[in-house]
PDB file of C-alpha atoms and ligand atoms in Angstrom:
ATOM      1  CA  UNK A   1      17.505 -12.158 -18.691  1.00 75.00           C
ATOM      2  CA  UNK A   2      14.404 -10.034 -19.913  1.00 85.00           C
ATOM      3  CA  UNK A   3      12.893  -7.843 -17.381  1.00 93.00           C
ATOM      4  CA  UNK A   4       9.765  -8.511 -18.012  1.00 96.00           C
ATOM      5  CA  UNK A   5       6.929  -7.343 -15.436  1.00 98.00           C
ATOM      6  CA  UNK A   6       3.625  -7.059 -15.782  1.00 98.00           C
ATOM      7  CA  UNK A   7       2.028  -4.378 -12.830  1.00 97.00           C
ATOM      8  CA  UNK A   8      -1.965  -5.552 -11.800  1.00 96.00           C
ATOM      9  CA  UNK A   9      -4.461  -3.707  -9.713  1.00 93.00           C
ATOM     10  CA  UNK A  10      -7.574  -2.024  -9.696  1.00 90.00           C
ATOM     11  CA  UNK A  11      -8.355   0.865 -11.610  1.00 85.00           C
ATOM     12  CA  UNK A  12      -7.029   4.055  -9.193  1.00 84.00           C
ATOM     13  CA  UNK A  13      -4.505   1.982  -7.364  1.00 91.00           C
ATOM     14  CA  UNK A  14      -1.299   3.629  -9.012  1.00 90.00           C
ATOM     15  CA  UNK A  15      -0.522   1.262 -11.504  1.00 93.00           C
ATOM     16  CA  UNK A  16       0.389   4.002 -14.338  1.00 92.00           C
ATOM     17  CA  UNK A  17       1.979   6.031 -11.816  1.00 92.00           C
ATOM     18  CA  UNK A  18       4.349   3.152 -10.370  1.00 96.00           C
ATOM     19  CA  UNK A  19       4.900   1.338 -13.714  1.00 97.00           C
ATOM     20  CA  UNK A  20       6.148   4.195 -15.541  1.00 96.00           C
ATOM     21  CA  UNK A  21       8.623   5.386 -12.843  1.00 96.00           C
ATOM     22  CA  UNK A  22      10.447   1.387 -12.430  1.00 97.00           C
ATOM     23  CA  UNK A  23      10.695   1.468 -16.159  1.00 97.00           C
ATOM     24  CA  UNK A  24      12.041   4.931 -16.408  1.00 96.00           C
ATOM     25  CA  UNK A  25      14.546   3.519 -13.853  1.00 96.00           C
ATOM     26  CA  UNK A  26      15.295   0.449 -15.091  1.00 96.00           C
ATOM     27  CA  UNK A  27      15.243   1.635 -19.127  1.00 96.00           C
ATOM     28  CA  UNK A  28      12.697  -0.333 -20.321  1.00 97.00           C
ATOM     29  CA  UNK A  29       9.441   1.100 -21.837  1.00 97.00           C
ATOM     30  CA  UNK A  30       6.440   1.368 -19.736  1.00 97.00           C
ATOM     31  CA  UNK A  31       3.281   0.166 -22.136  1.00 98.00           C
ATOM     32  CA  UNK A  32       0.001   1.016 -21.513  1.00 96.00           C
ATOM     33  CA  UNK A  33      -2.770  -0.196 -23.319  1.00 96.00           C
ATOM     34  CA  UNK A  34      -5.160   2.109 -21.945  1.00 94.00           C
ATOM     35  CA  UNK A  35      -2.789   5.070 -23.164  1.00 94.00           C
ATOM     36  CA  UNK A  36      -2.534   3.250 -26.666  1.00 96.00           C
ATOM     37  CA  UNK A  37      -6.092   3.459 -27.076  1.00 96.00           C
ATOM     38  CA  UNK A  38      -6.653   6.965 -25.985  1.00 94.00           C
ATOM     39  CA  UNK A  39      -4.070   8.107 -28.185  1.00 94.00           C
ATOM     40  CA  UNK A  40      -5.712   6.337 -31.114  1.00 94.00           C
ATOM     41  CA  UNK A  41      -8.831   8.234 -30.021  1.00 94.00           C
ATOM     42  CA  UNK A  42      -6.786  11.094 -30.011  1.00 93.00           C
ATOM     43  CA  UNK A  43      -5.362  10.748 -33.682  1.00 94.00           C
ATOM     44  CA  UNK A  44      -9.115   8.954 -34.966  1.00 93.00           C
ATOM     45  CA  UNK A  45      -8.213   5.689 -35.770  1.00 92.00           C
ATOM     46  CA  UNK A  46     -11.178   3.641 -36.111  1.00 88.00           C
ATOM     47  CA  UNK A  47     -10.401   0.665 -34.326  1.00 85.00           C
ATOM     48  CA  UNK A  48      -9.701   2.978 -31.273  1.00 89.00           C
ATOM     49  CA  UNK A  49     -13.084   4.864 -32.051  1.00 88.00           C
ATOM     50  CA  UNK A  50     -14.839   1.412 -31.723  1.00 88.00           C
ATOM     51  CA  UNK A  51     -13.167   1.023 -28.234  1.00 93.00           C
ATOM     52  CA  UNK A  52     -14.204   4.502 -26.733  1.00 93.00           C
ATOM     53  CA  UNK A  53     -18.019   3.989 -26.129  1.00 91.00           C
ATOM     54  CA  UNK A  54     -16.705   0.423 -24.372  1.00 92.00           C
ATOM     55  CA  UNK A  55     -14.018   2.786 -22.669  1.00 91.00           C
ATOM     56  CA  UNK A  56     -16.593   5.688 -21.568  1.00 89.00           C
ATOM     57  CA  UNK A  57     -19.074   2.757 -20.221  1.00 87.00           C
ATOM     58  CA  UNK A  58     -16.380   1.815 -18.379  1.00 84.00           C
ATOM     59  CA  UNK A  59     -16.209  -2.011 -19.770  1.00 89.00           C
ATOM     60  CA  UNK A  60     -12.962  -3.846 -21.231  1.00 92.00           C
ATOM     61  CA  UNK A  61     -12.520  -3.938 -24.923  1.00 96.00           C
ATOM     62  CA  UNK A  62     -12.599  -7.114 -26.438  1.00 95.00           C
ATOM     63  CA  UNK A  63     -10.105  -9.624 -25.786  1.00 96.00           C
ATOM     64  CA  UNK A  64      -9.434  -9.628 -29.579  1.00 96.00           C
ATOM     65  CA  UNK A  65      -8.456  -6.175 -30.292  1.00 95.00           C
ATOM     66  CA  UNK A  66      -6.588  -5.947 -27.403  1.00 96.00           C
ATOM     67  CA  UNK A  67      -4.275  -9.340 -27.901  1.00 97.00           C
ATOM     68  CA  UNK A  68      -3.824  -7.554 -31.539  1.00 95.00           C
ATOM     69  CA  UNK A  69      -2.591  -3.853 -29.846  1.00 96.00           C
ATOM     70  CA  UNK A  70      -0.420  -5.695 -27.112  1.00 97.00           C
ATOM     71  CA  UNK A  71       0.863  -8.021 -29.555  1.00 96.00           C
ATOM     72  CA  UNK A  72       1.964  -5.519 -31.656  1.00 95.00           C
ATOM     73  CA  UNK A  73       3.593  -3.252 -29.520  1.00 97.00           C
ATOM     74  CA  UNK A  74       5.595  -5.891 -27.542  1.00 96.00           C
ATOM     75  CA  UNK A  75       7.284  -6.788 -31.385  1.00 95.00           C
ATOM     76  CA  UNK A  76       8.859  -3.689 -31.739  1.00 96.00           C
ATOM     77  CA  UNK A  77      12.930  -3.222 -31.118  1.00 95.00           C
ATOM     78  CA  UNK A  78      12.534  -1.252 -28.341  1.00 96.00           C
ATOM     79  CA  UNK A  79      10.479  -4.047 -25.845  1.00 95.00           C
ATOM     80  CA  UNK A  80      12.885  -6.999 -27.039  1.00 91.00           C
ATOM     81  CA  UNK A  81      15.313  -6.539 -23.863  1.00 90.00           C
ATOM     82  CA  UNK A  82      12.034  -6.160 -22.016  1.00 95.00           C
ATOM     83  CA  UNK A  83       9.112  -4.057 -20.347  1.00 97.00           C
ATOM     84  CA  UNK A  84       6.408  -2.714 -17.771  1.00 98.00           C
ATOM     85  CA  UNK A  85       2.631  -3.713 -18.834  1.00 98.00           C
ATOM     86  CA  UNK A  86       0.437  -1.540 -17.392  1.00 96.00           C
ATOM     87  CA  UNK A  87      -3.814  -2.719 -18.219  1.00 95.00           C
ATOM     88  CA  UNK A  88      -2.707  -5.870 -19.993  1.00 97.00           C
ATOM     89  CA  UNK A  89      -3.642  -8.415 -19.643  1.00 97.00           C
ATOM     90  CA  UNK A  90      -7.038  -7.716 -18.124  1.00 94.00           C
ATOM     91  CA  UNK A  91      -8.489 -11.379 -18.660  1.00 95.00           C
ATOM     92  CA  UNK A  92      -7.439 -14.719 -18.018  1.00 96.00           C
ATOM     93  CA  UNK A  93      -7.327 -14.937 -22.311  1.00 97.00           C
ATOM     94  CA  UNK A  94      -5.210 -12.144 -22.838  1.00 97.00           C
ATOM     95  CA  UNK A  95      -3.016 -13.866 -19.832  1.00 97.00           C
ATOM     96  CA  UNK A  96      -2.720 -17.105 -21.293  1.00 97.00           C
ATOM     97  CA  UNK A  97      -1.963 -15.285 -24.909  1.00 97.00           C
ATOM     98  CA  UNK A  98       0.648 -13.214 -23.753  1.00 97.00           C
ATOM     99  CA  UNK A  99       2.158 -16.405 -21.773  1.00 96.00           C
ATOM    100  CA  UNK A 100       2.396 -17.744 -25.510  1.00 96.00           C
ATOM    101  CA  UNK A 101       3.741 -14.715 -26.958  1.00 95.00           C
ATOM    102  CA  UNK A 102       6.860 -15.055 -23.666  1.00 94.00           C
ATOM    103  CA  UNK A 103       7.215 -18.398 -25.096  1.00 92.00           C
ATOM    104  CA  UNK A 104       7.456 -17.485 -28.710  1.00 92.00           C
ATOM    105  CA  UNK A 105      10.072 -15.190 -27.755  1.00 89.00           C
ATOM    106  CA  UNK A 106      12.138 -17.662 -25.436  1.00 88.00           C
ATOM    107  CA  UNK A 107      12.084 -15.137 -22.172  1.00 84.00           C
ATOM    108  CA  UNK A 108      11.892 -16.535 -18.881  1.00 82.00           C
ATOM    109  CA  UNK A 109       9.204 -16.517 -16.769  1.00 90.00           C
ATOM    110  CA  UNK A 110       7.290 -13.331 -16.113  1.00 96.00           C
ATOM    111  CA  UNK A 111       7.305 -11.374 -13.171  1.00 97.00           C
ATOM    112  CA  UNK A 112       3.671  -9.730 -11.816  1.00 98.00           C
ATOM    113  CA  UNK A 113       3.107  -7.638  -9.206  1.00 97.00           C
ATOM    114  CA  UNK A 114      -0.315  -6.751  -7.556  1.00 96.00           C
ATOM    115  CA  UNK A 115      -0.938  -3.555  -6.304  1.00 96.00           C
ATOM    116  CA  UNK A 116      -3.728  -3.941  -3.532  1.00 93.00           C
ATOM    117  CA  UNK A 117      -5.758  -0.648  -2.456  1.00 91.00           C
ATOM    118  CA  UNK A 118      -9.268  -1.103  -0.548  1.00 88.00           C
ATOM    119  CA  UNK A 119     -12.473  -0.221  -2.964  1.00 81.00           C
ATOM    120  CA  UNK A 120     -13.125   2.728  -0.881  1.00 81.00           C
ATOM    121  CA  UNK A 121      -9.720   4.268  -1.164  1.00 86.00           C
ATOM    122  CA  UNK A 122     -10.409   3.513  -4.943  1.00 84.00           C
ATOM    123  CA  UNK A 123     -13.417   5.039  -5.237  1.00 77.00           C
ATOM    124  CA  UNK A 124     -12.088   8.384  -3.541  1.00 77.00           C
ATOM    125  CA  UNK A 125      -8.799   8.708  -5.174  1.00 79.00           C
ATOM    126  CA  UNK A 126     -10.970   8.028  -8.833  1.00 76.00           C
ATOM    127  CA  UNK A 127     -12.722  10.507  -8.299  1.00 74.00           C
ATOM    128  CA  UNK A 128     -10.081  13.361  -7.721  1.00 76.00           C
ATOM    129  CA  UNK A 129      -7.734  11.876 -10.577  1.00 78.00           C
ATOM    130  CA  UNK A 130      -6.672  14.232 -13.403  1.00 85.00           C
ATOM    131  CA  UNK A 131      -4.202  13.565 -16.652  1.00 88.00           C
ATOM    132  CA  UNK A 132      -2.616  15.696 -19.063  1.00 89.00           C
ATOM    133  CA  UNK A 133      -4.326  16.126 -21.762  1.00 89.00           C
ATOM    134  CA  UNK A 134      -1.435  16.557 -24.425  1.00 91.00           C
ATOM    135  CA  UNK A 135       0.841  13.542 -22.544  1.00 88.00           C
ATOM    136  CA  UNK A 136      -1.382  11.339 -20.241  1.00 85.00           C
ATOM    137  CA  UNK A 137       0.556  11.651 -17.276  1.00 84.00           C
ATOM    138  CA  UNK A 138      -1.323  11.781 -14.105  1.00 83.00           C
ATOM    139  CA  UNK A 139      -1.698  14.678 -12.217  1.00 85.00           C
ATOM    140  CA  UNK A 140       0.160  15.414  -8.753  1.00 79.00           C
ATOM    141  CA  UNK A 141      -2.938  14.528  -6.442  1.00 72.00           C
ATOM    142  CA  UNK A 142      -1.460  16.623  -3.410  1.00 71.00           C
ATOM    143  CA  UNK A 143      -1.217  19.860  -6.406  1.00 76.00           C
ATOM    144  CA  UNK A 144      -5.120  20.508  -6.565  1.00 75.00           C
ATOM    145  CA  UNK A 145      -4.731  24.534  -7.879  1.00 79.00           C
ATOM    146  CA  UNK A 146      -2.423  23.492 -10.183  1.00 85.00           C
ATOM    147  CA  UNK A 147      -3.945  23.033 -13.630  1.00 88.00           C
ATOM    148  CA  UNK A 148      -1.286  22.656 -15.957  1.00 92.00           C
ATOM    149  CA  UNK A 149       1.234  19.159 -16.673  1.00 91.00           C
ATOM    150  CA  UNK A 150       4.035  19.376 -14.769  1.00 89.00           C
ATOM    151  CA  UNK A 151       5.839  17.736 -17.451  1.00 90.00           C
ATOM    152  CA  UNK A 152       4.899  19.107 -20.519  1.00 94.00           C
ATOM    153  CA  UNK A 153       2.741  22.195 -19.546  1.00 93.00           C
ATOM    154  CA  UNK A 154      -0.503  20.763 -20.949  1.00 93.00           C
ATOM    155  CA  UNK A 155      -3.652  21.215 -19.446  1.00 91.00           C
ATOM    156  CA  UNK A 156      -4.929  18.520 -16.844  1.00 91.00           C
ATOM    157  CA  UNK A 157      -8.404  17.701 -17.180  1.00 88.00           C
ATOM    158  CA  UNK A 158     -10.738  15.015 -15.863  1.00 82.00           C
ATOM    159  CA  UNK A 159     -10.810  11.630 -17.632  1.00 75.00           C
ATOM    160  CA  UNK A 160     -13.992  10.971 -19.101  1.00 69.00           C
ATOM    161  CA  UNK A 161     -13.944   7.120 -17.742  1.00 67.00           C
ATOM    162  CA  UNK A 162     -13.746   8.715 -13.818  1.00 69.00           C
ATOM    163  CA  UNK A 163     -17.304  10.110 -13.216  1.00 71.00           C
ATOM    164  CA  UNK A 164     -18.307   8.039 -10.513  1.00 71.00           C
ATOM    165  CA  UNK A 165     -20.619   5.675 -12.289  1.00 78.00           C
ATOM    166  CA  UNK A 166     -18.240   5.240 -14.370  1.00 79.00           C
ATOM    167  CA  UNK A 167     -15.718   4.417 -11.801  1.00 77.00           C
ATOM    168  CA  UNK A 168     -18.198   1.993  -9.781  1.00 80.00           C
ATOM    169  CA  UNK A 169     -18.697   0.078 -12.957  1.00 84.00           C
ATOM    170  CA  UNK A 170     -14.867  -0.066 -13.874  1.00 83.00           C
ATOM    171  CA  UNK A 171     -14.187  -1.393 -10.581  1.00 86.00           C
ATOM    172  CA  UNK A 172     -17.174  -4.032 -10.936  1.00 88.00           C
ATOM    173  CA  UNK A 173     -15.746  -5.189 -14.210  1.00 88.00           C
ATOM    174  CA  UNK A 174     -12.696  -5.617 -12.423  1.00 89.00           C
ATOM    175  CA  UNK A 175     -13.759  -7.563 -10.084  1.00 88.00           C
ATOM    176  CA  UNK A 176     -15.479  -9.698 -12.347  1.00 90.00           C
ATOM    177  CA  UNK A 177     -12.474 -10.067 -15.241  1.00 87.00           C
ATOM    178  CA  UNK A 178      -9.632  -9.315 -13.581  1.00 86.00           C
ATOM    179  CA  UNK A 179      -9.668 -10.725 -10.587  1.00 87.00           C
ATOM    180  CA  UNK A 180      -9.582 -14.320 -11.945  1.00 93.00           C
ATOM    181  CA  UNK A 181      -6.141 -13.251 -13.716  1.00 95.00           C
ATOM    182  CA  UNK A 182      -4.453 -12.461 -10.192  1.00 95.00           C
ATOM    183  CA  UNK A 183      -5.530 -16.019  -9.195  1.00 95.00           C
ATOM    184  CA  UNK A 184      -4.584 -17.153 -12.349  1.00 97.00           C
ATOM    185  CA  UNK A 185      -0.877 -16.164 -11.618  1.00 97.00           C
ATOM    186  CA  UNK A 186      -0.822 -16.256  -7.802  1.00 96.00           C
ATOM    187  CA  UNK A 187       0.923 -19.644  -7.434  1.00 96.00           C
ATOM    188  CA  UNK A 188       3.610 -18.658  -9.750  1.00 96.00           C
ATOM    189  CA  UNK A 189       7.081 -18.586  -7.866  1.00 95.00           C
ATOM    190  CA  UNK A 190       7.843 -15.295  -9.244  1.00 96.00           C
ATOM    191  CA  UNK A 191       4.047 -13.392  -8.483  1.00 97.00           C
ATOM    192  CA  UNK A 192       4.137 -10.736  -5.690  1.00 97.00           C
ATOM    193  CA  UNK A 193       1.642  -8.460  -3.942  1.00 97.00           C
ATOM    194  CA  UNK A 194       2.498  -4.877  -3.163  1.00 97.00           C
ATOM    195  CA  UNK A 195       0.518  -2.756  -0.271  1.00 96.00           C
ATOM    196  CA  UNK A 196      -0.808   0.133  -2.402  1.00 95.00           C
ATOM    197  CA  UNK A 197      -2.612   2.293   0.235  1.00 92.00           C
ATOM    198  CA  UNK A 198       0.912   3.822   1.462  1.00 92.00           C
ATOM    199  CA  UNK A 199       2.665   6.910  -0.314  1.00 91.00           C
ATOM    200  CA  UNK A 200       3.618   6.913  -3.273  1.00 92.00           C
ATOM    201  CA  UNK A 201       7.305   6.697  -2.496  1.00 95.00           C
ATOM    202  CA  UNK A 202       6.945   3.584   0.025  1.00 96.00           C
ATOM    203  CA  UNK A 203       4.941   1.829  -2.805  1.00 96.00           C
ATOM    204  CA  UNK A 204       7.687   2.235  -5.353  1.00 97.00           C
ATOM    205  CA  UNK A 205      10.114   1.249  -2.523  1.00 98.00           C
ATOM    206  CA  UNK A 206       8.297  -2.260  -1.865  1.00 98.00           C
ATOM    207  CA  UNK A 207       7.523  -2.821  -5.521  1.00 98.00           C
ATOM    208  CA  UNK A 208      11.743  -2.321  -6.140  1.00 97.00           C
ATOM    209  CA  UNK A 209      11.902  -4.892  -3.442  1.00 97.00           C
ATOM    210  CA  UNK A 210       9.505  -7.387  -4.497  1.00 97.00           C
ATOM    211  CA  UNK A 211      10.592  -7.117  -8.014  1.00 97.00           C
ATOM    212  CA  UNK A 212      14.133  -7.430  -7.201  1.00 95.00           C
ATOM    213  CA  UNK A 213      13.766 -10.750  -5.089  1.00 95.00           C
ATOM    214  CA  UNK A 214      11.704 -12.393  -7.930  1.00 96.00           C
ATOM    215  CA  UNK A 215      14.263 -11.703 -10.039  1.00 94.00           C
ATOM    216  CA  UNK A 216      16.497 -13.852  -7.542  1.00 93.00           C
ATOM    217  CA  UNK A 217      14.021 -16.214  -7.318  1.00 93.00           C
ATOM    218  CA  UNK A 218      13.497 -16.644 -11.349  1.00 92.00           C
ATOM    219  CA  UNK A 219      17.192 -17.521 -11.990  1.00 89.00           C
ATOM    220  CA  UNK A 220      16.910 -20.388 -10.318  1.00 86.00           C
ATOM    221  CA  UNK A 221      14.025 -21.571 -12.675  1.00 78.00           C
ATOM    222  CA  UNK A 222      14.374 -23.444 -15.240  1.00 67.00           C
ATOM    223  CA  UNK A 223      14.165 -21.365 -18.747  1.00 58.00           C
ATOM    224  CA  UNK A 224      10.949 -20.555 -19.955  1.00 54.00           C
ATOM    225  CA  UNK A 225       9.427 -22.174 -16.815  1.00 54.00           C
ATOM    226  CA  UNK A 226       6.011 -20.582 -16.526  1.00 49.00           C
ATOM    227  CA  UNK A 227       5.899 -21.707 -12.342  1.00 47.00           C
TER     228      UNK A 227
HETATM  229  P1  LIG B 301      -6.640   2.173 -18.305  1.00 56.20           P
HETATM  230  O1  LIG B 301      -6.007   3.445 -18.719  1.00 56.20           O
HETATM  231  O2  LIG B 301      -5.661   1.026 -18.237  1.00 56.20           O
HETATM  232  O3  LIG B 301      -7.458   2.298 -17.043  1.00 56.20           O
HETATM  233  O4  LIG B 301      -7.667   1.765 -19.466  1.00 56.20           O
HETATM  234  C1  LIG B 301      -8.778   2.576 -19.789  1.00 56.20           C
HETATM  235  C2  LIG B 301      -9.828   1.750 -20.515  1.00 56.20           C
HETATM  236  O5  LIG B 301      -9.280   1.200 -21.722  1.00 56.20           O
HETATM  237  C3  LIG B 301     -10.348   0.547 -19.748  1.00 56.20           C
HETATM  238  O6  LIG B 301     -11.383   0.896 -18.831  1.00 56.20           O
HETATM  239  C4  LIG B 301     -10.850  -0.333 -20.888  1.00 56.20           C
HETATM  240  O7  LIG B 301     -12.078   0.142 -21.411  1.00 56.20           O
HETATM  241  C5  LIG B 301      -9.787  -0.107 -21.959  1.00 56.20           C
HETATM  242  N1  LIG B 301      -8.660  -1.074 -21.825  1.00 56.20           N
HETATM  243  C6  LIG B 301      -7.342  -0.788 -21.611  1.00 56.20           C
HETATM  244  N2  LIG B 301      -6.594  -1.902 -21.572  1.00 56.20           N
HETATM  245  C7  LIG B 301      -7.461  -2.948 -21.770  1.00 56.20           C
HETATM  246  C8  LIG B 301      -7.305  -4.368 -21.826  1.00 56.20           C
HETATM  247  N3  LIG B 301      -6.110  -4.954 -21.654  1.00 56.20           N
HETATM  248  N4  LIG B 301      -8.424  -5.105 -22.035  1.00 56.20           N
HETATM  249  C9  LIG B 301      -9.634  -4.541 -22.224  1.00 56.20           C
HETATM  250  N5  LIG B 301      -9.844  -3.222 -22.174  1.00 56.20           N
HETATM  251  C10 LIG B 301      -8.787  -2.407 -21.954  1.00 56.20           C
END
């Protein structure tokens, strides 16, 4: 069956991070809407351009573009045998869309995992977060003088969506969009919750673990069985 997970959280809890090391792992891609859009930033397309003053407010793009982008990726070859979402879905719409798109496709049930940090610990680790700016991966947080990638050498800078303001906002809009979409999957049998205010390594540990029994738990579903 599909591996097919979908990692939640607030903005600054490791989501990125953890998403793209259990699909390296597993080989499945990791997709990232957010890194979608800043790459069609990055290369001017106009229907990213539209998104970056939402992005740089620190508000969610509409549900509409979005859908379009996830939808869209998810089709190609390489996310048939499955994948890590990582910022999608952010609303309860783009849930219940991308519920239809699992049934269009015939895969069993999804698996989500929430990665739970404290708004403090957000707030701090936000504001300290750096990317590449060639590749988007995130900076080593314990590597402060570094200021190169340590994967492809690029040079790390600041994102422009974590000034503080910024970062309050992002995690009000959270609050207010995205928290609805963890309790709109929270009584599904194959929903978990990770403790992400440990190390990086214990949080990929647990979120191995709580992936893994899901997976136990969903072959015992029925087919397509949402929970
Ligand atoms: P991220 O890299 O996931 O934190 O996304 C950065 C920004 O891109 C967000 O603050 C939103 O403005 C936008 N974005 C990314 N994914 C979505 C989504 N699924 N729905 C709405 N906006 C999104």
């Amino acid at each position: 069956m599909e591996l097919n997970v979908i990692v939640l959280g607030p903005p600054g809890a490791g989501k990125g991070t953890q998403a793209e090391r259990f699909a390296r792992q597993h080989g499945v891609p990791k997709i990232s809407t957010g890194d979608i859009l800043r790459d069609g930033i990055k290369r001017r397309l106009p229907l990213a351009l539209v998104a970056k003053d939402k992005m740089d407010r620190g508000e969610l793009v509409d549900d509409g573009t979005m859908i379009g982008i996830a939808r869209e990726r998810l089709d190609r070859p390489d996310a048939t045998g499955g994948f890590v979402l990582d910022g999608f879905p952010r609303t309860v719409l783009q849930g219940r869309e991308l519920d239809r798109i699992m049934e269009e496709r015939g895969s069993g049930a999804l698996i989500v995992v929430d990665i739970a940090v404290p708004d403090d610990e957000l707030v701090r680790r936000l504001a300290s977060r750096r990317i590449c700016s060639k590749c988007g991966t995130n900076a080593d947080p314990a590597d402060d003088a570094s200021t190169t990638c340590r994967r492809c050498g690029g040079a790390l800078i600041h994102r422009s969506d974590d000034d503080e303001g910024v970062v309050r906002e992002r995690l009000k809009v959270y609050v207010e969009q995205s928290k609805p979409l963890v309790d709109y999957y929270r009584d599904r049998p194959t929903f978990r919750t990770v403790n992400g205010a440990q190390s990086p390594e214990c949080v990929a540990q647990e979120l191995e673990a709580r992936i893994a029994d899901a997976v136990r738990v969903r072959a015992g579903l029925p087919l397509g069985a949402q929970g």
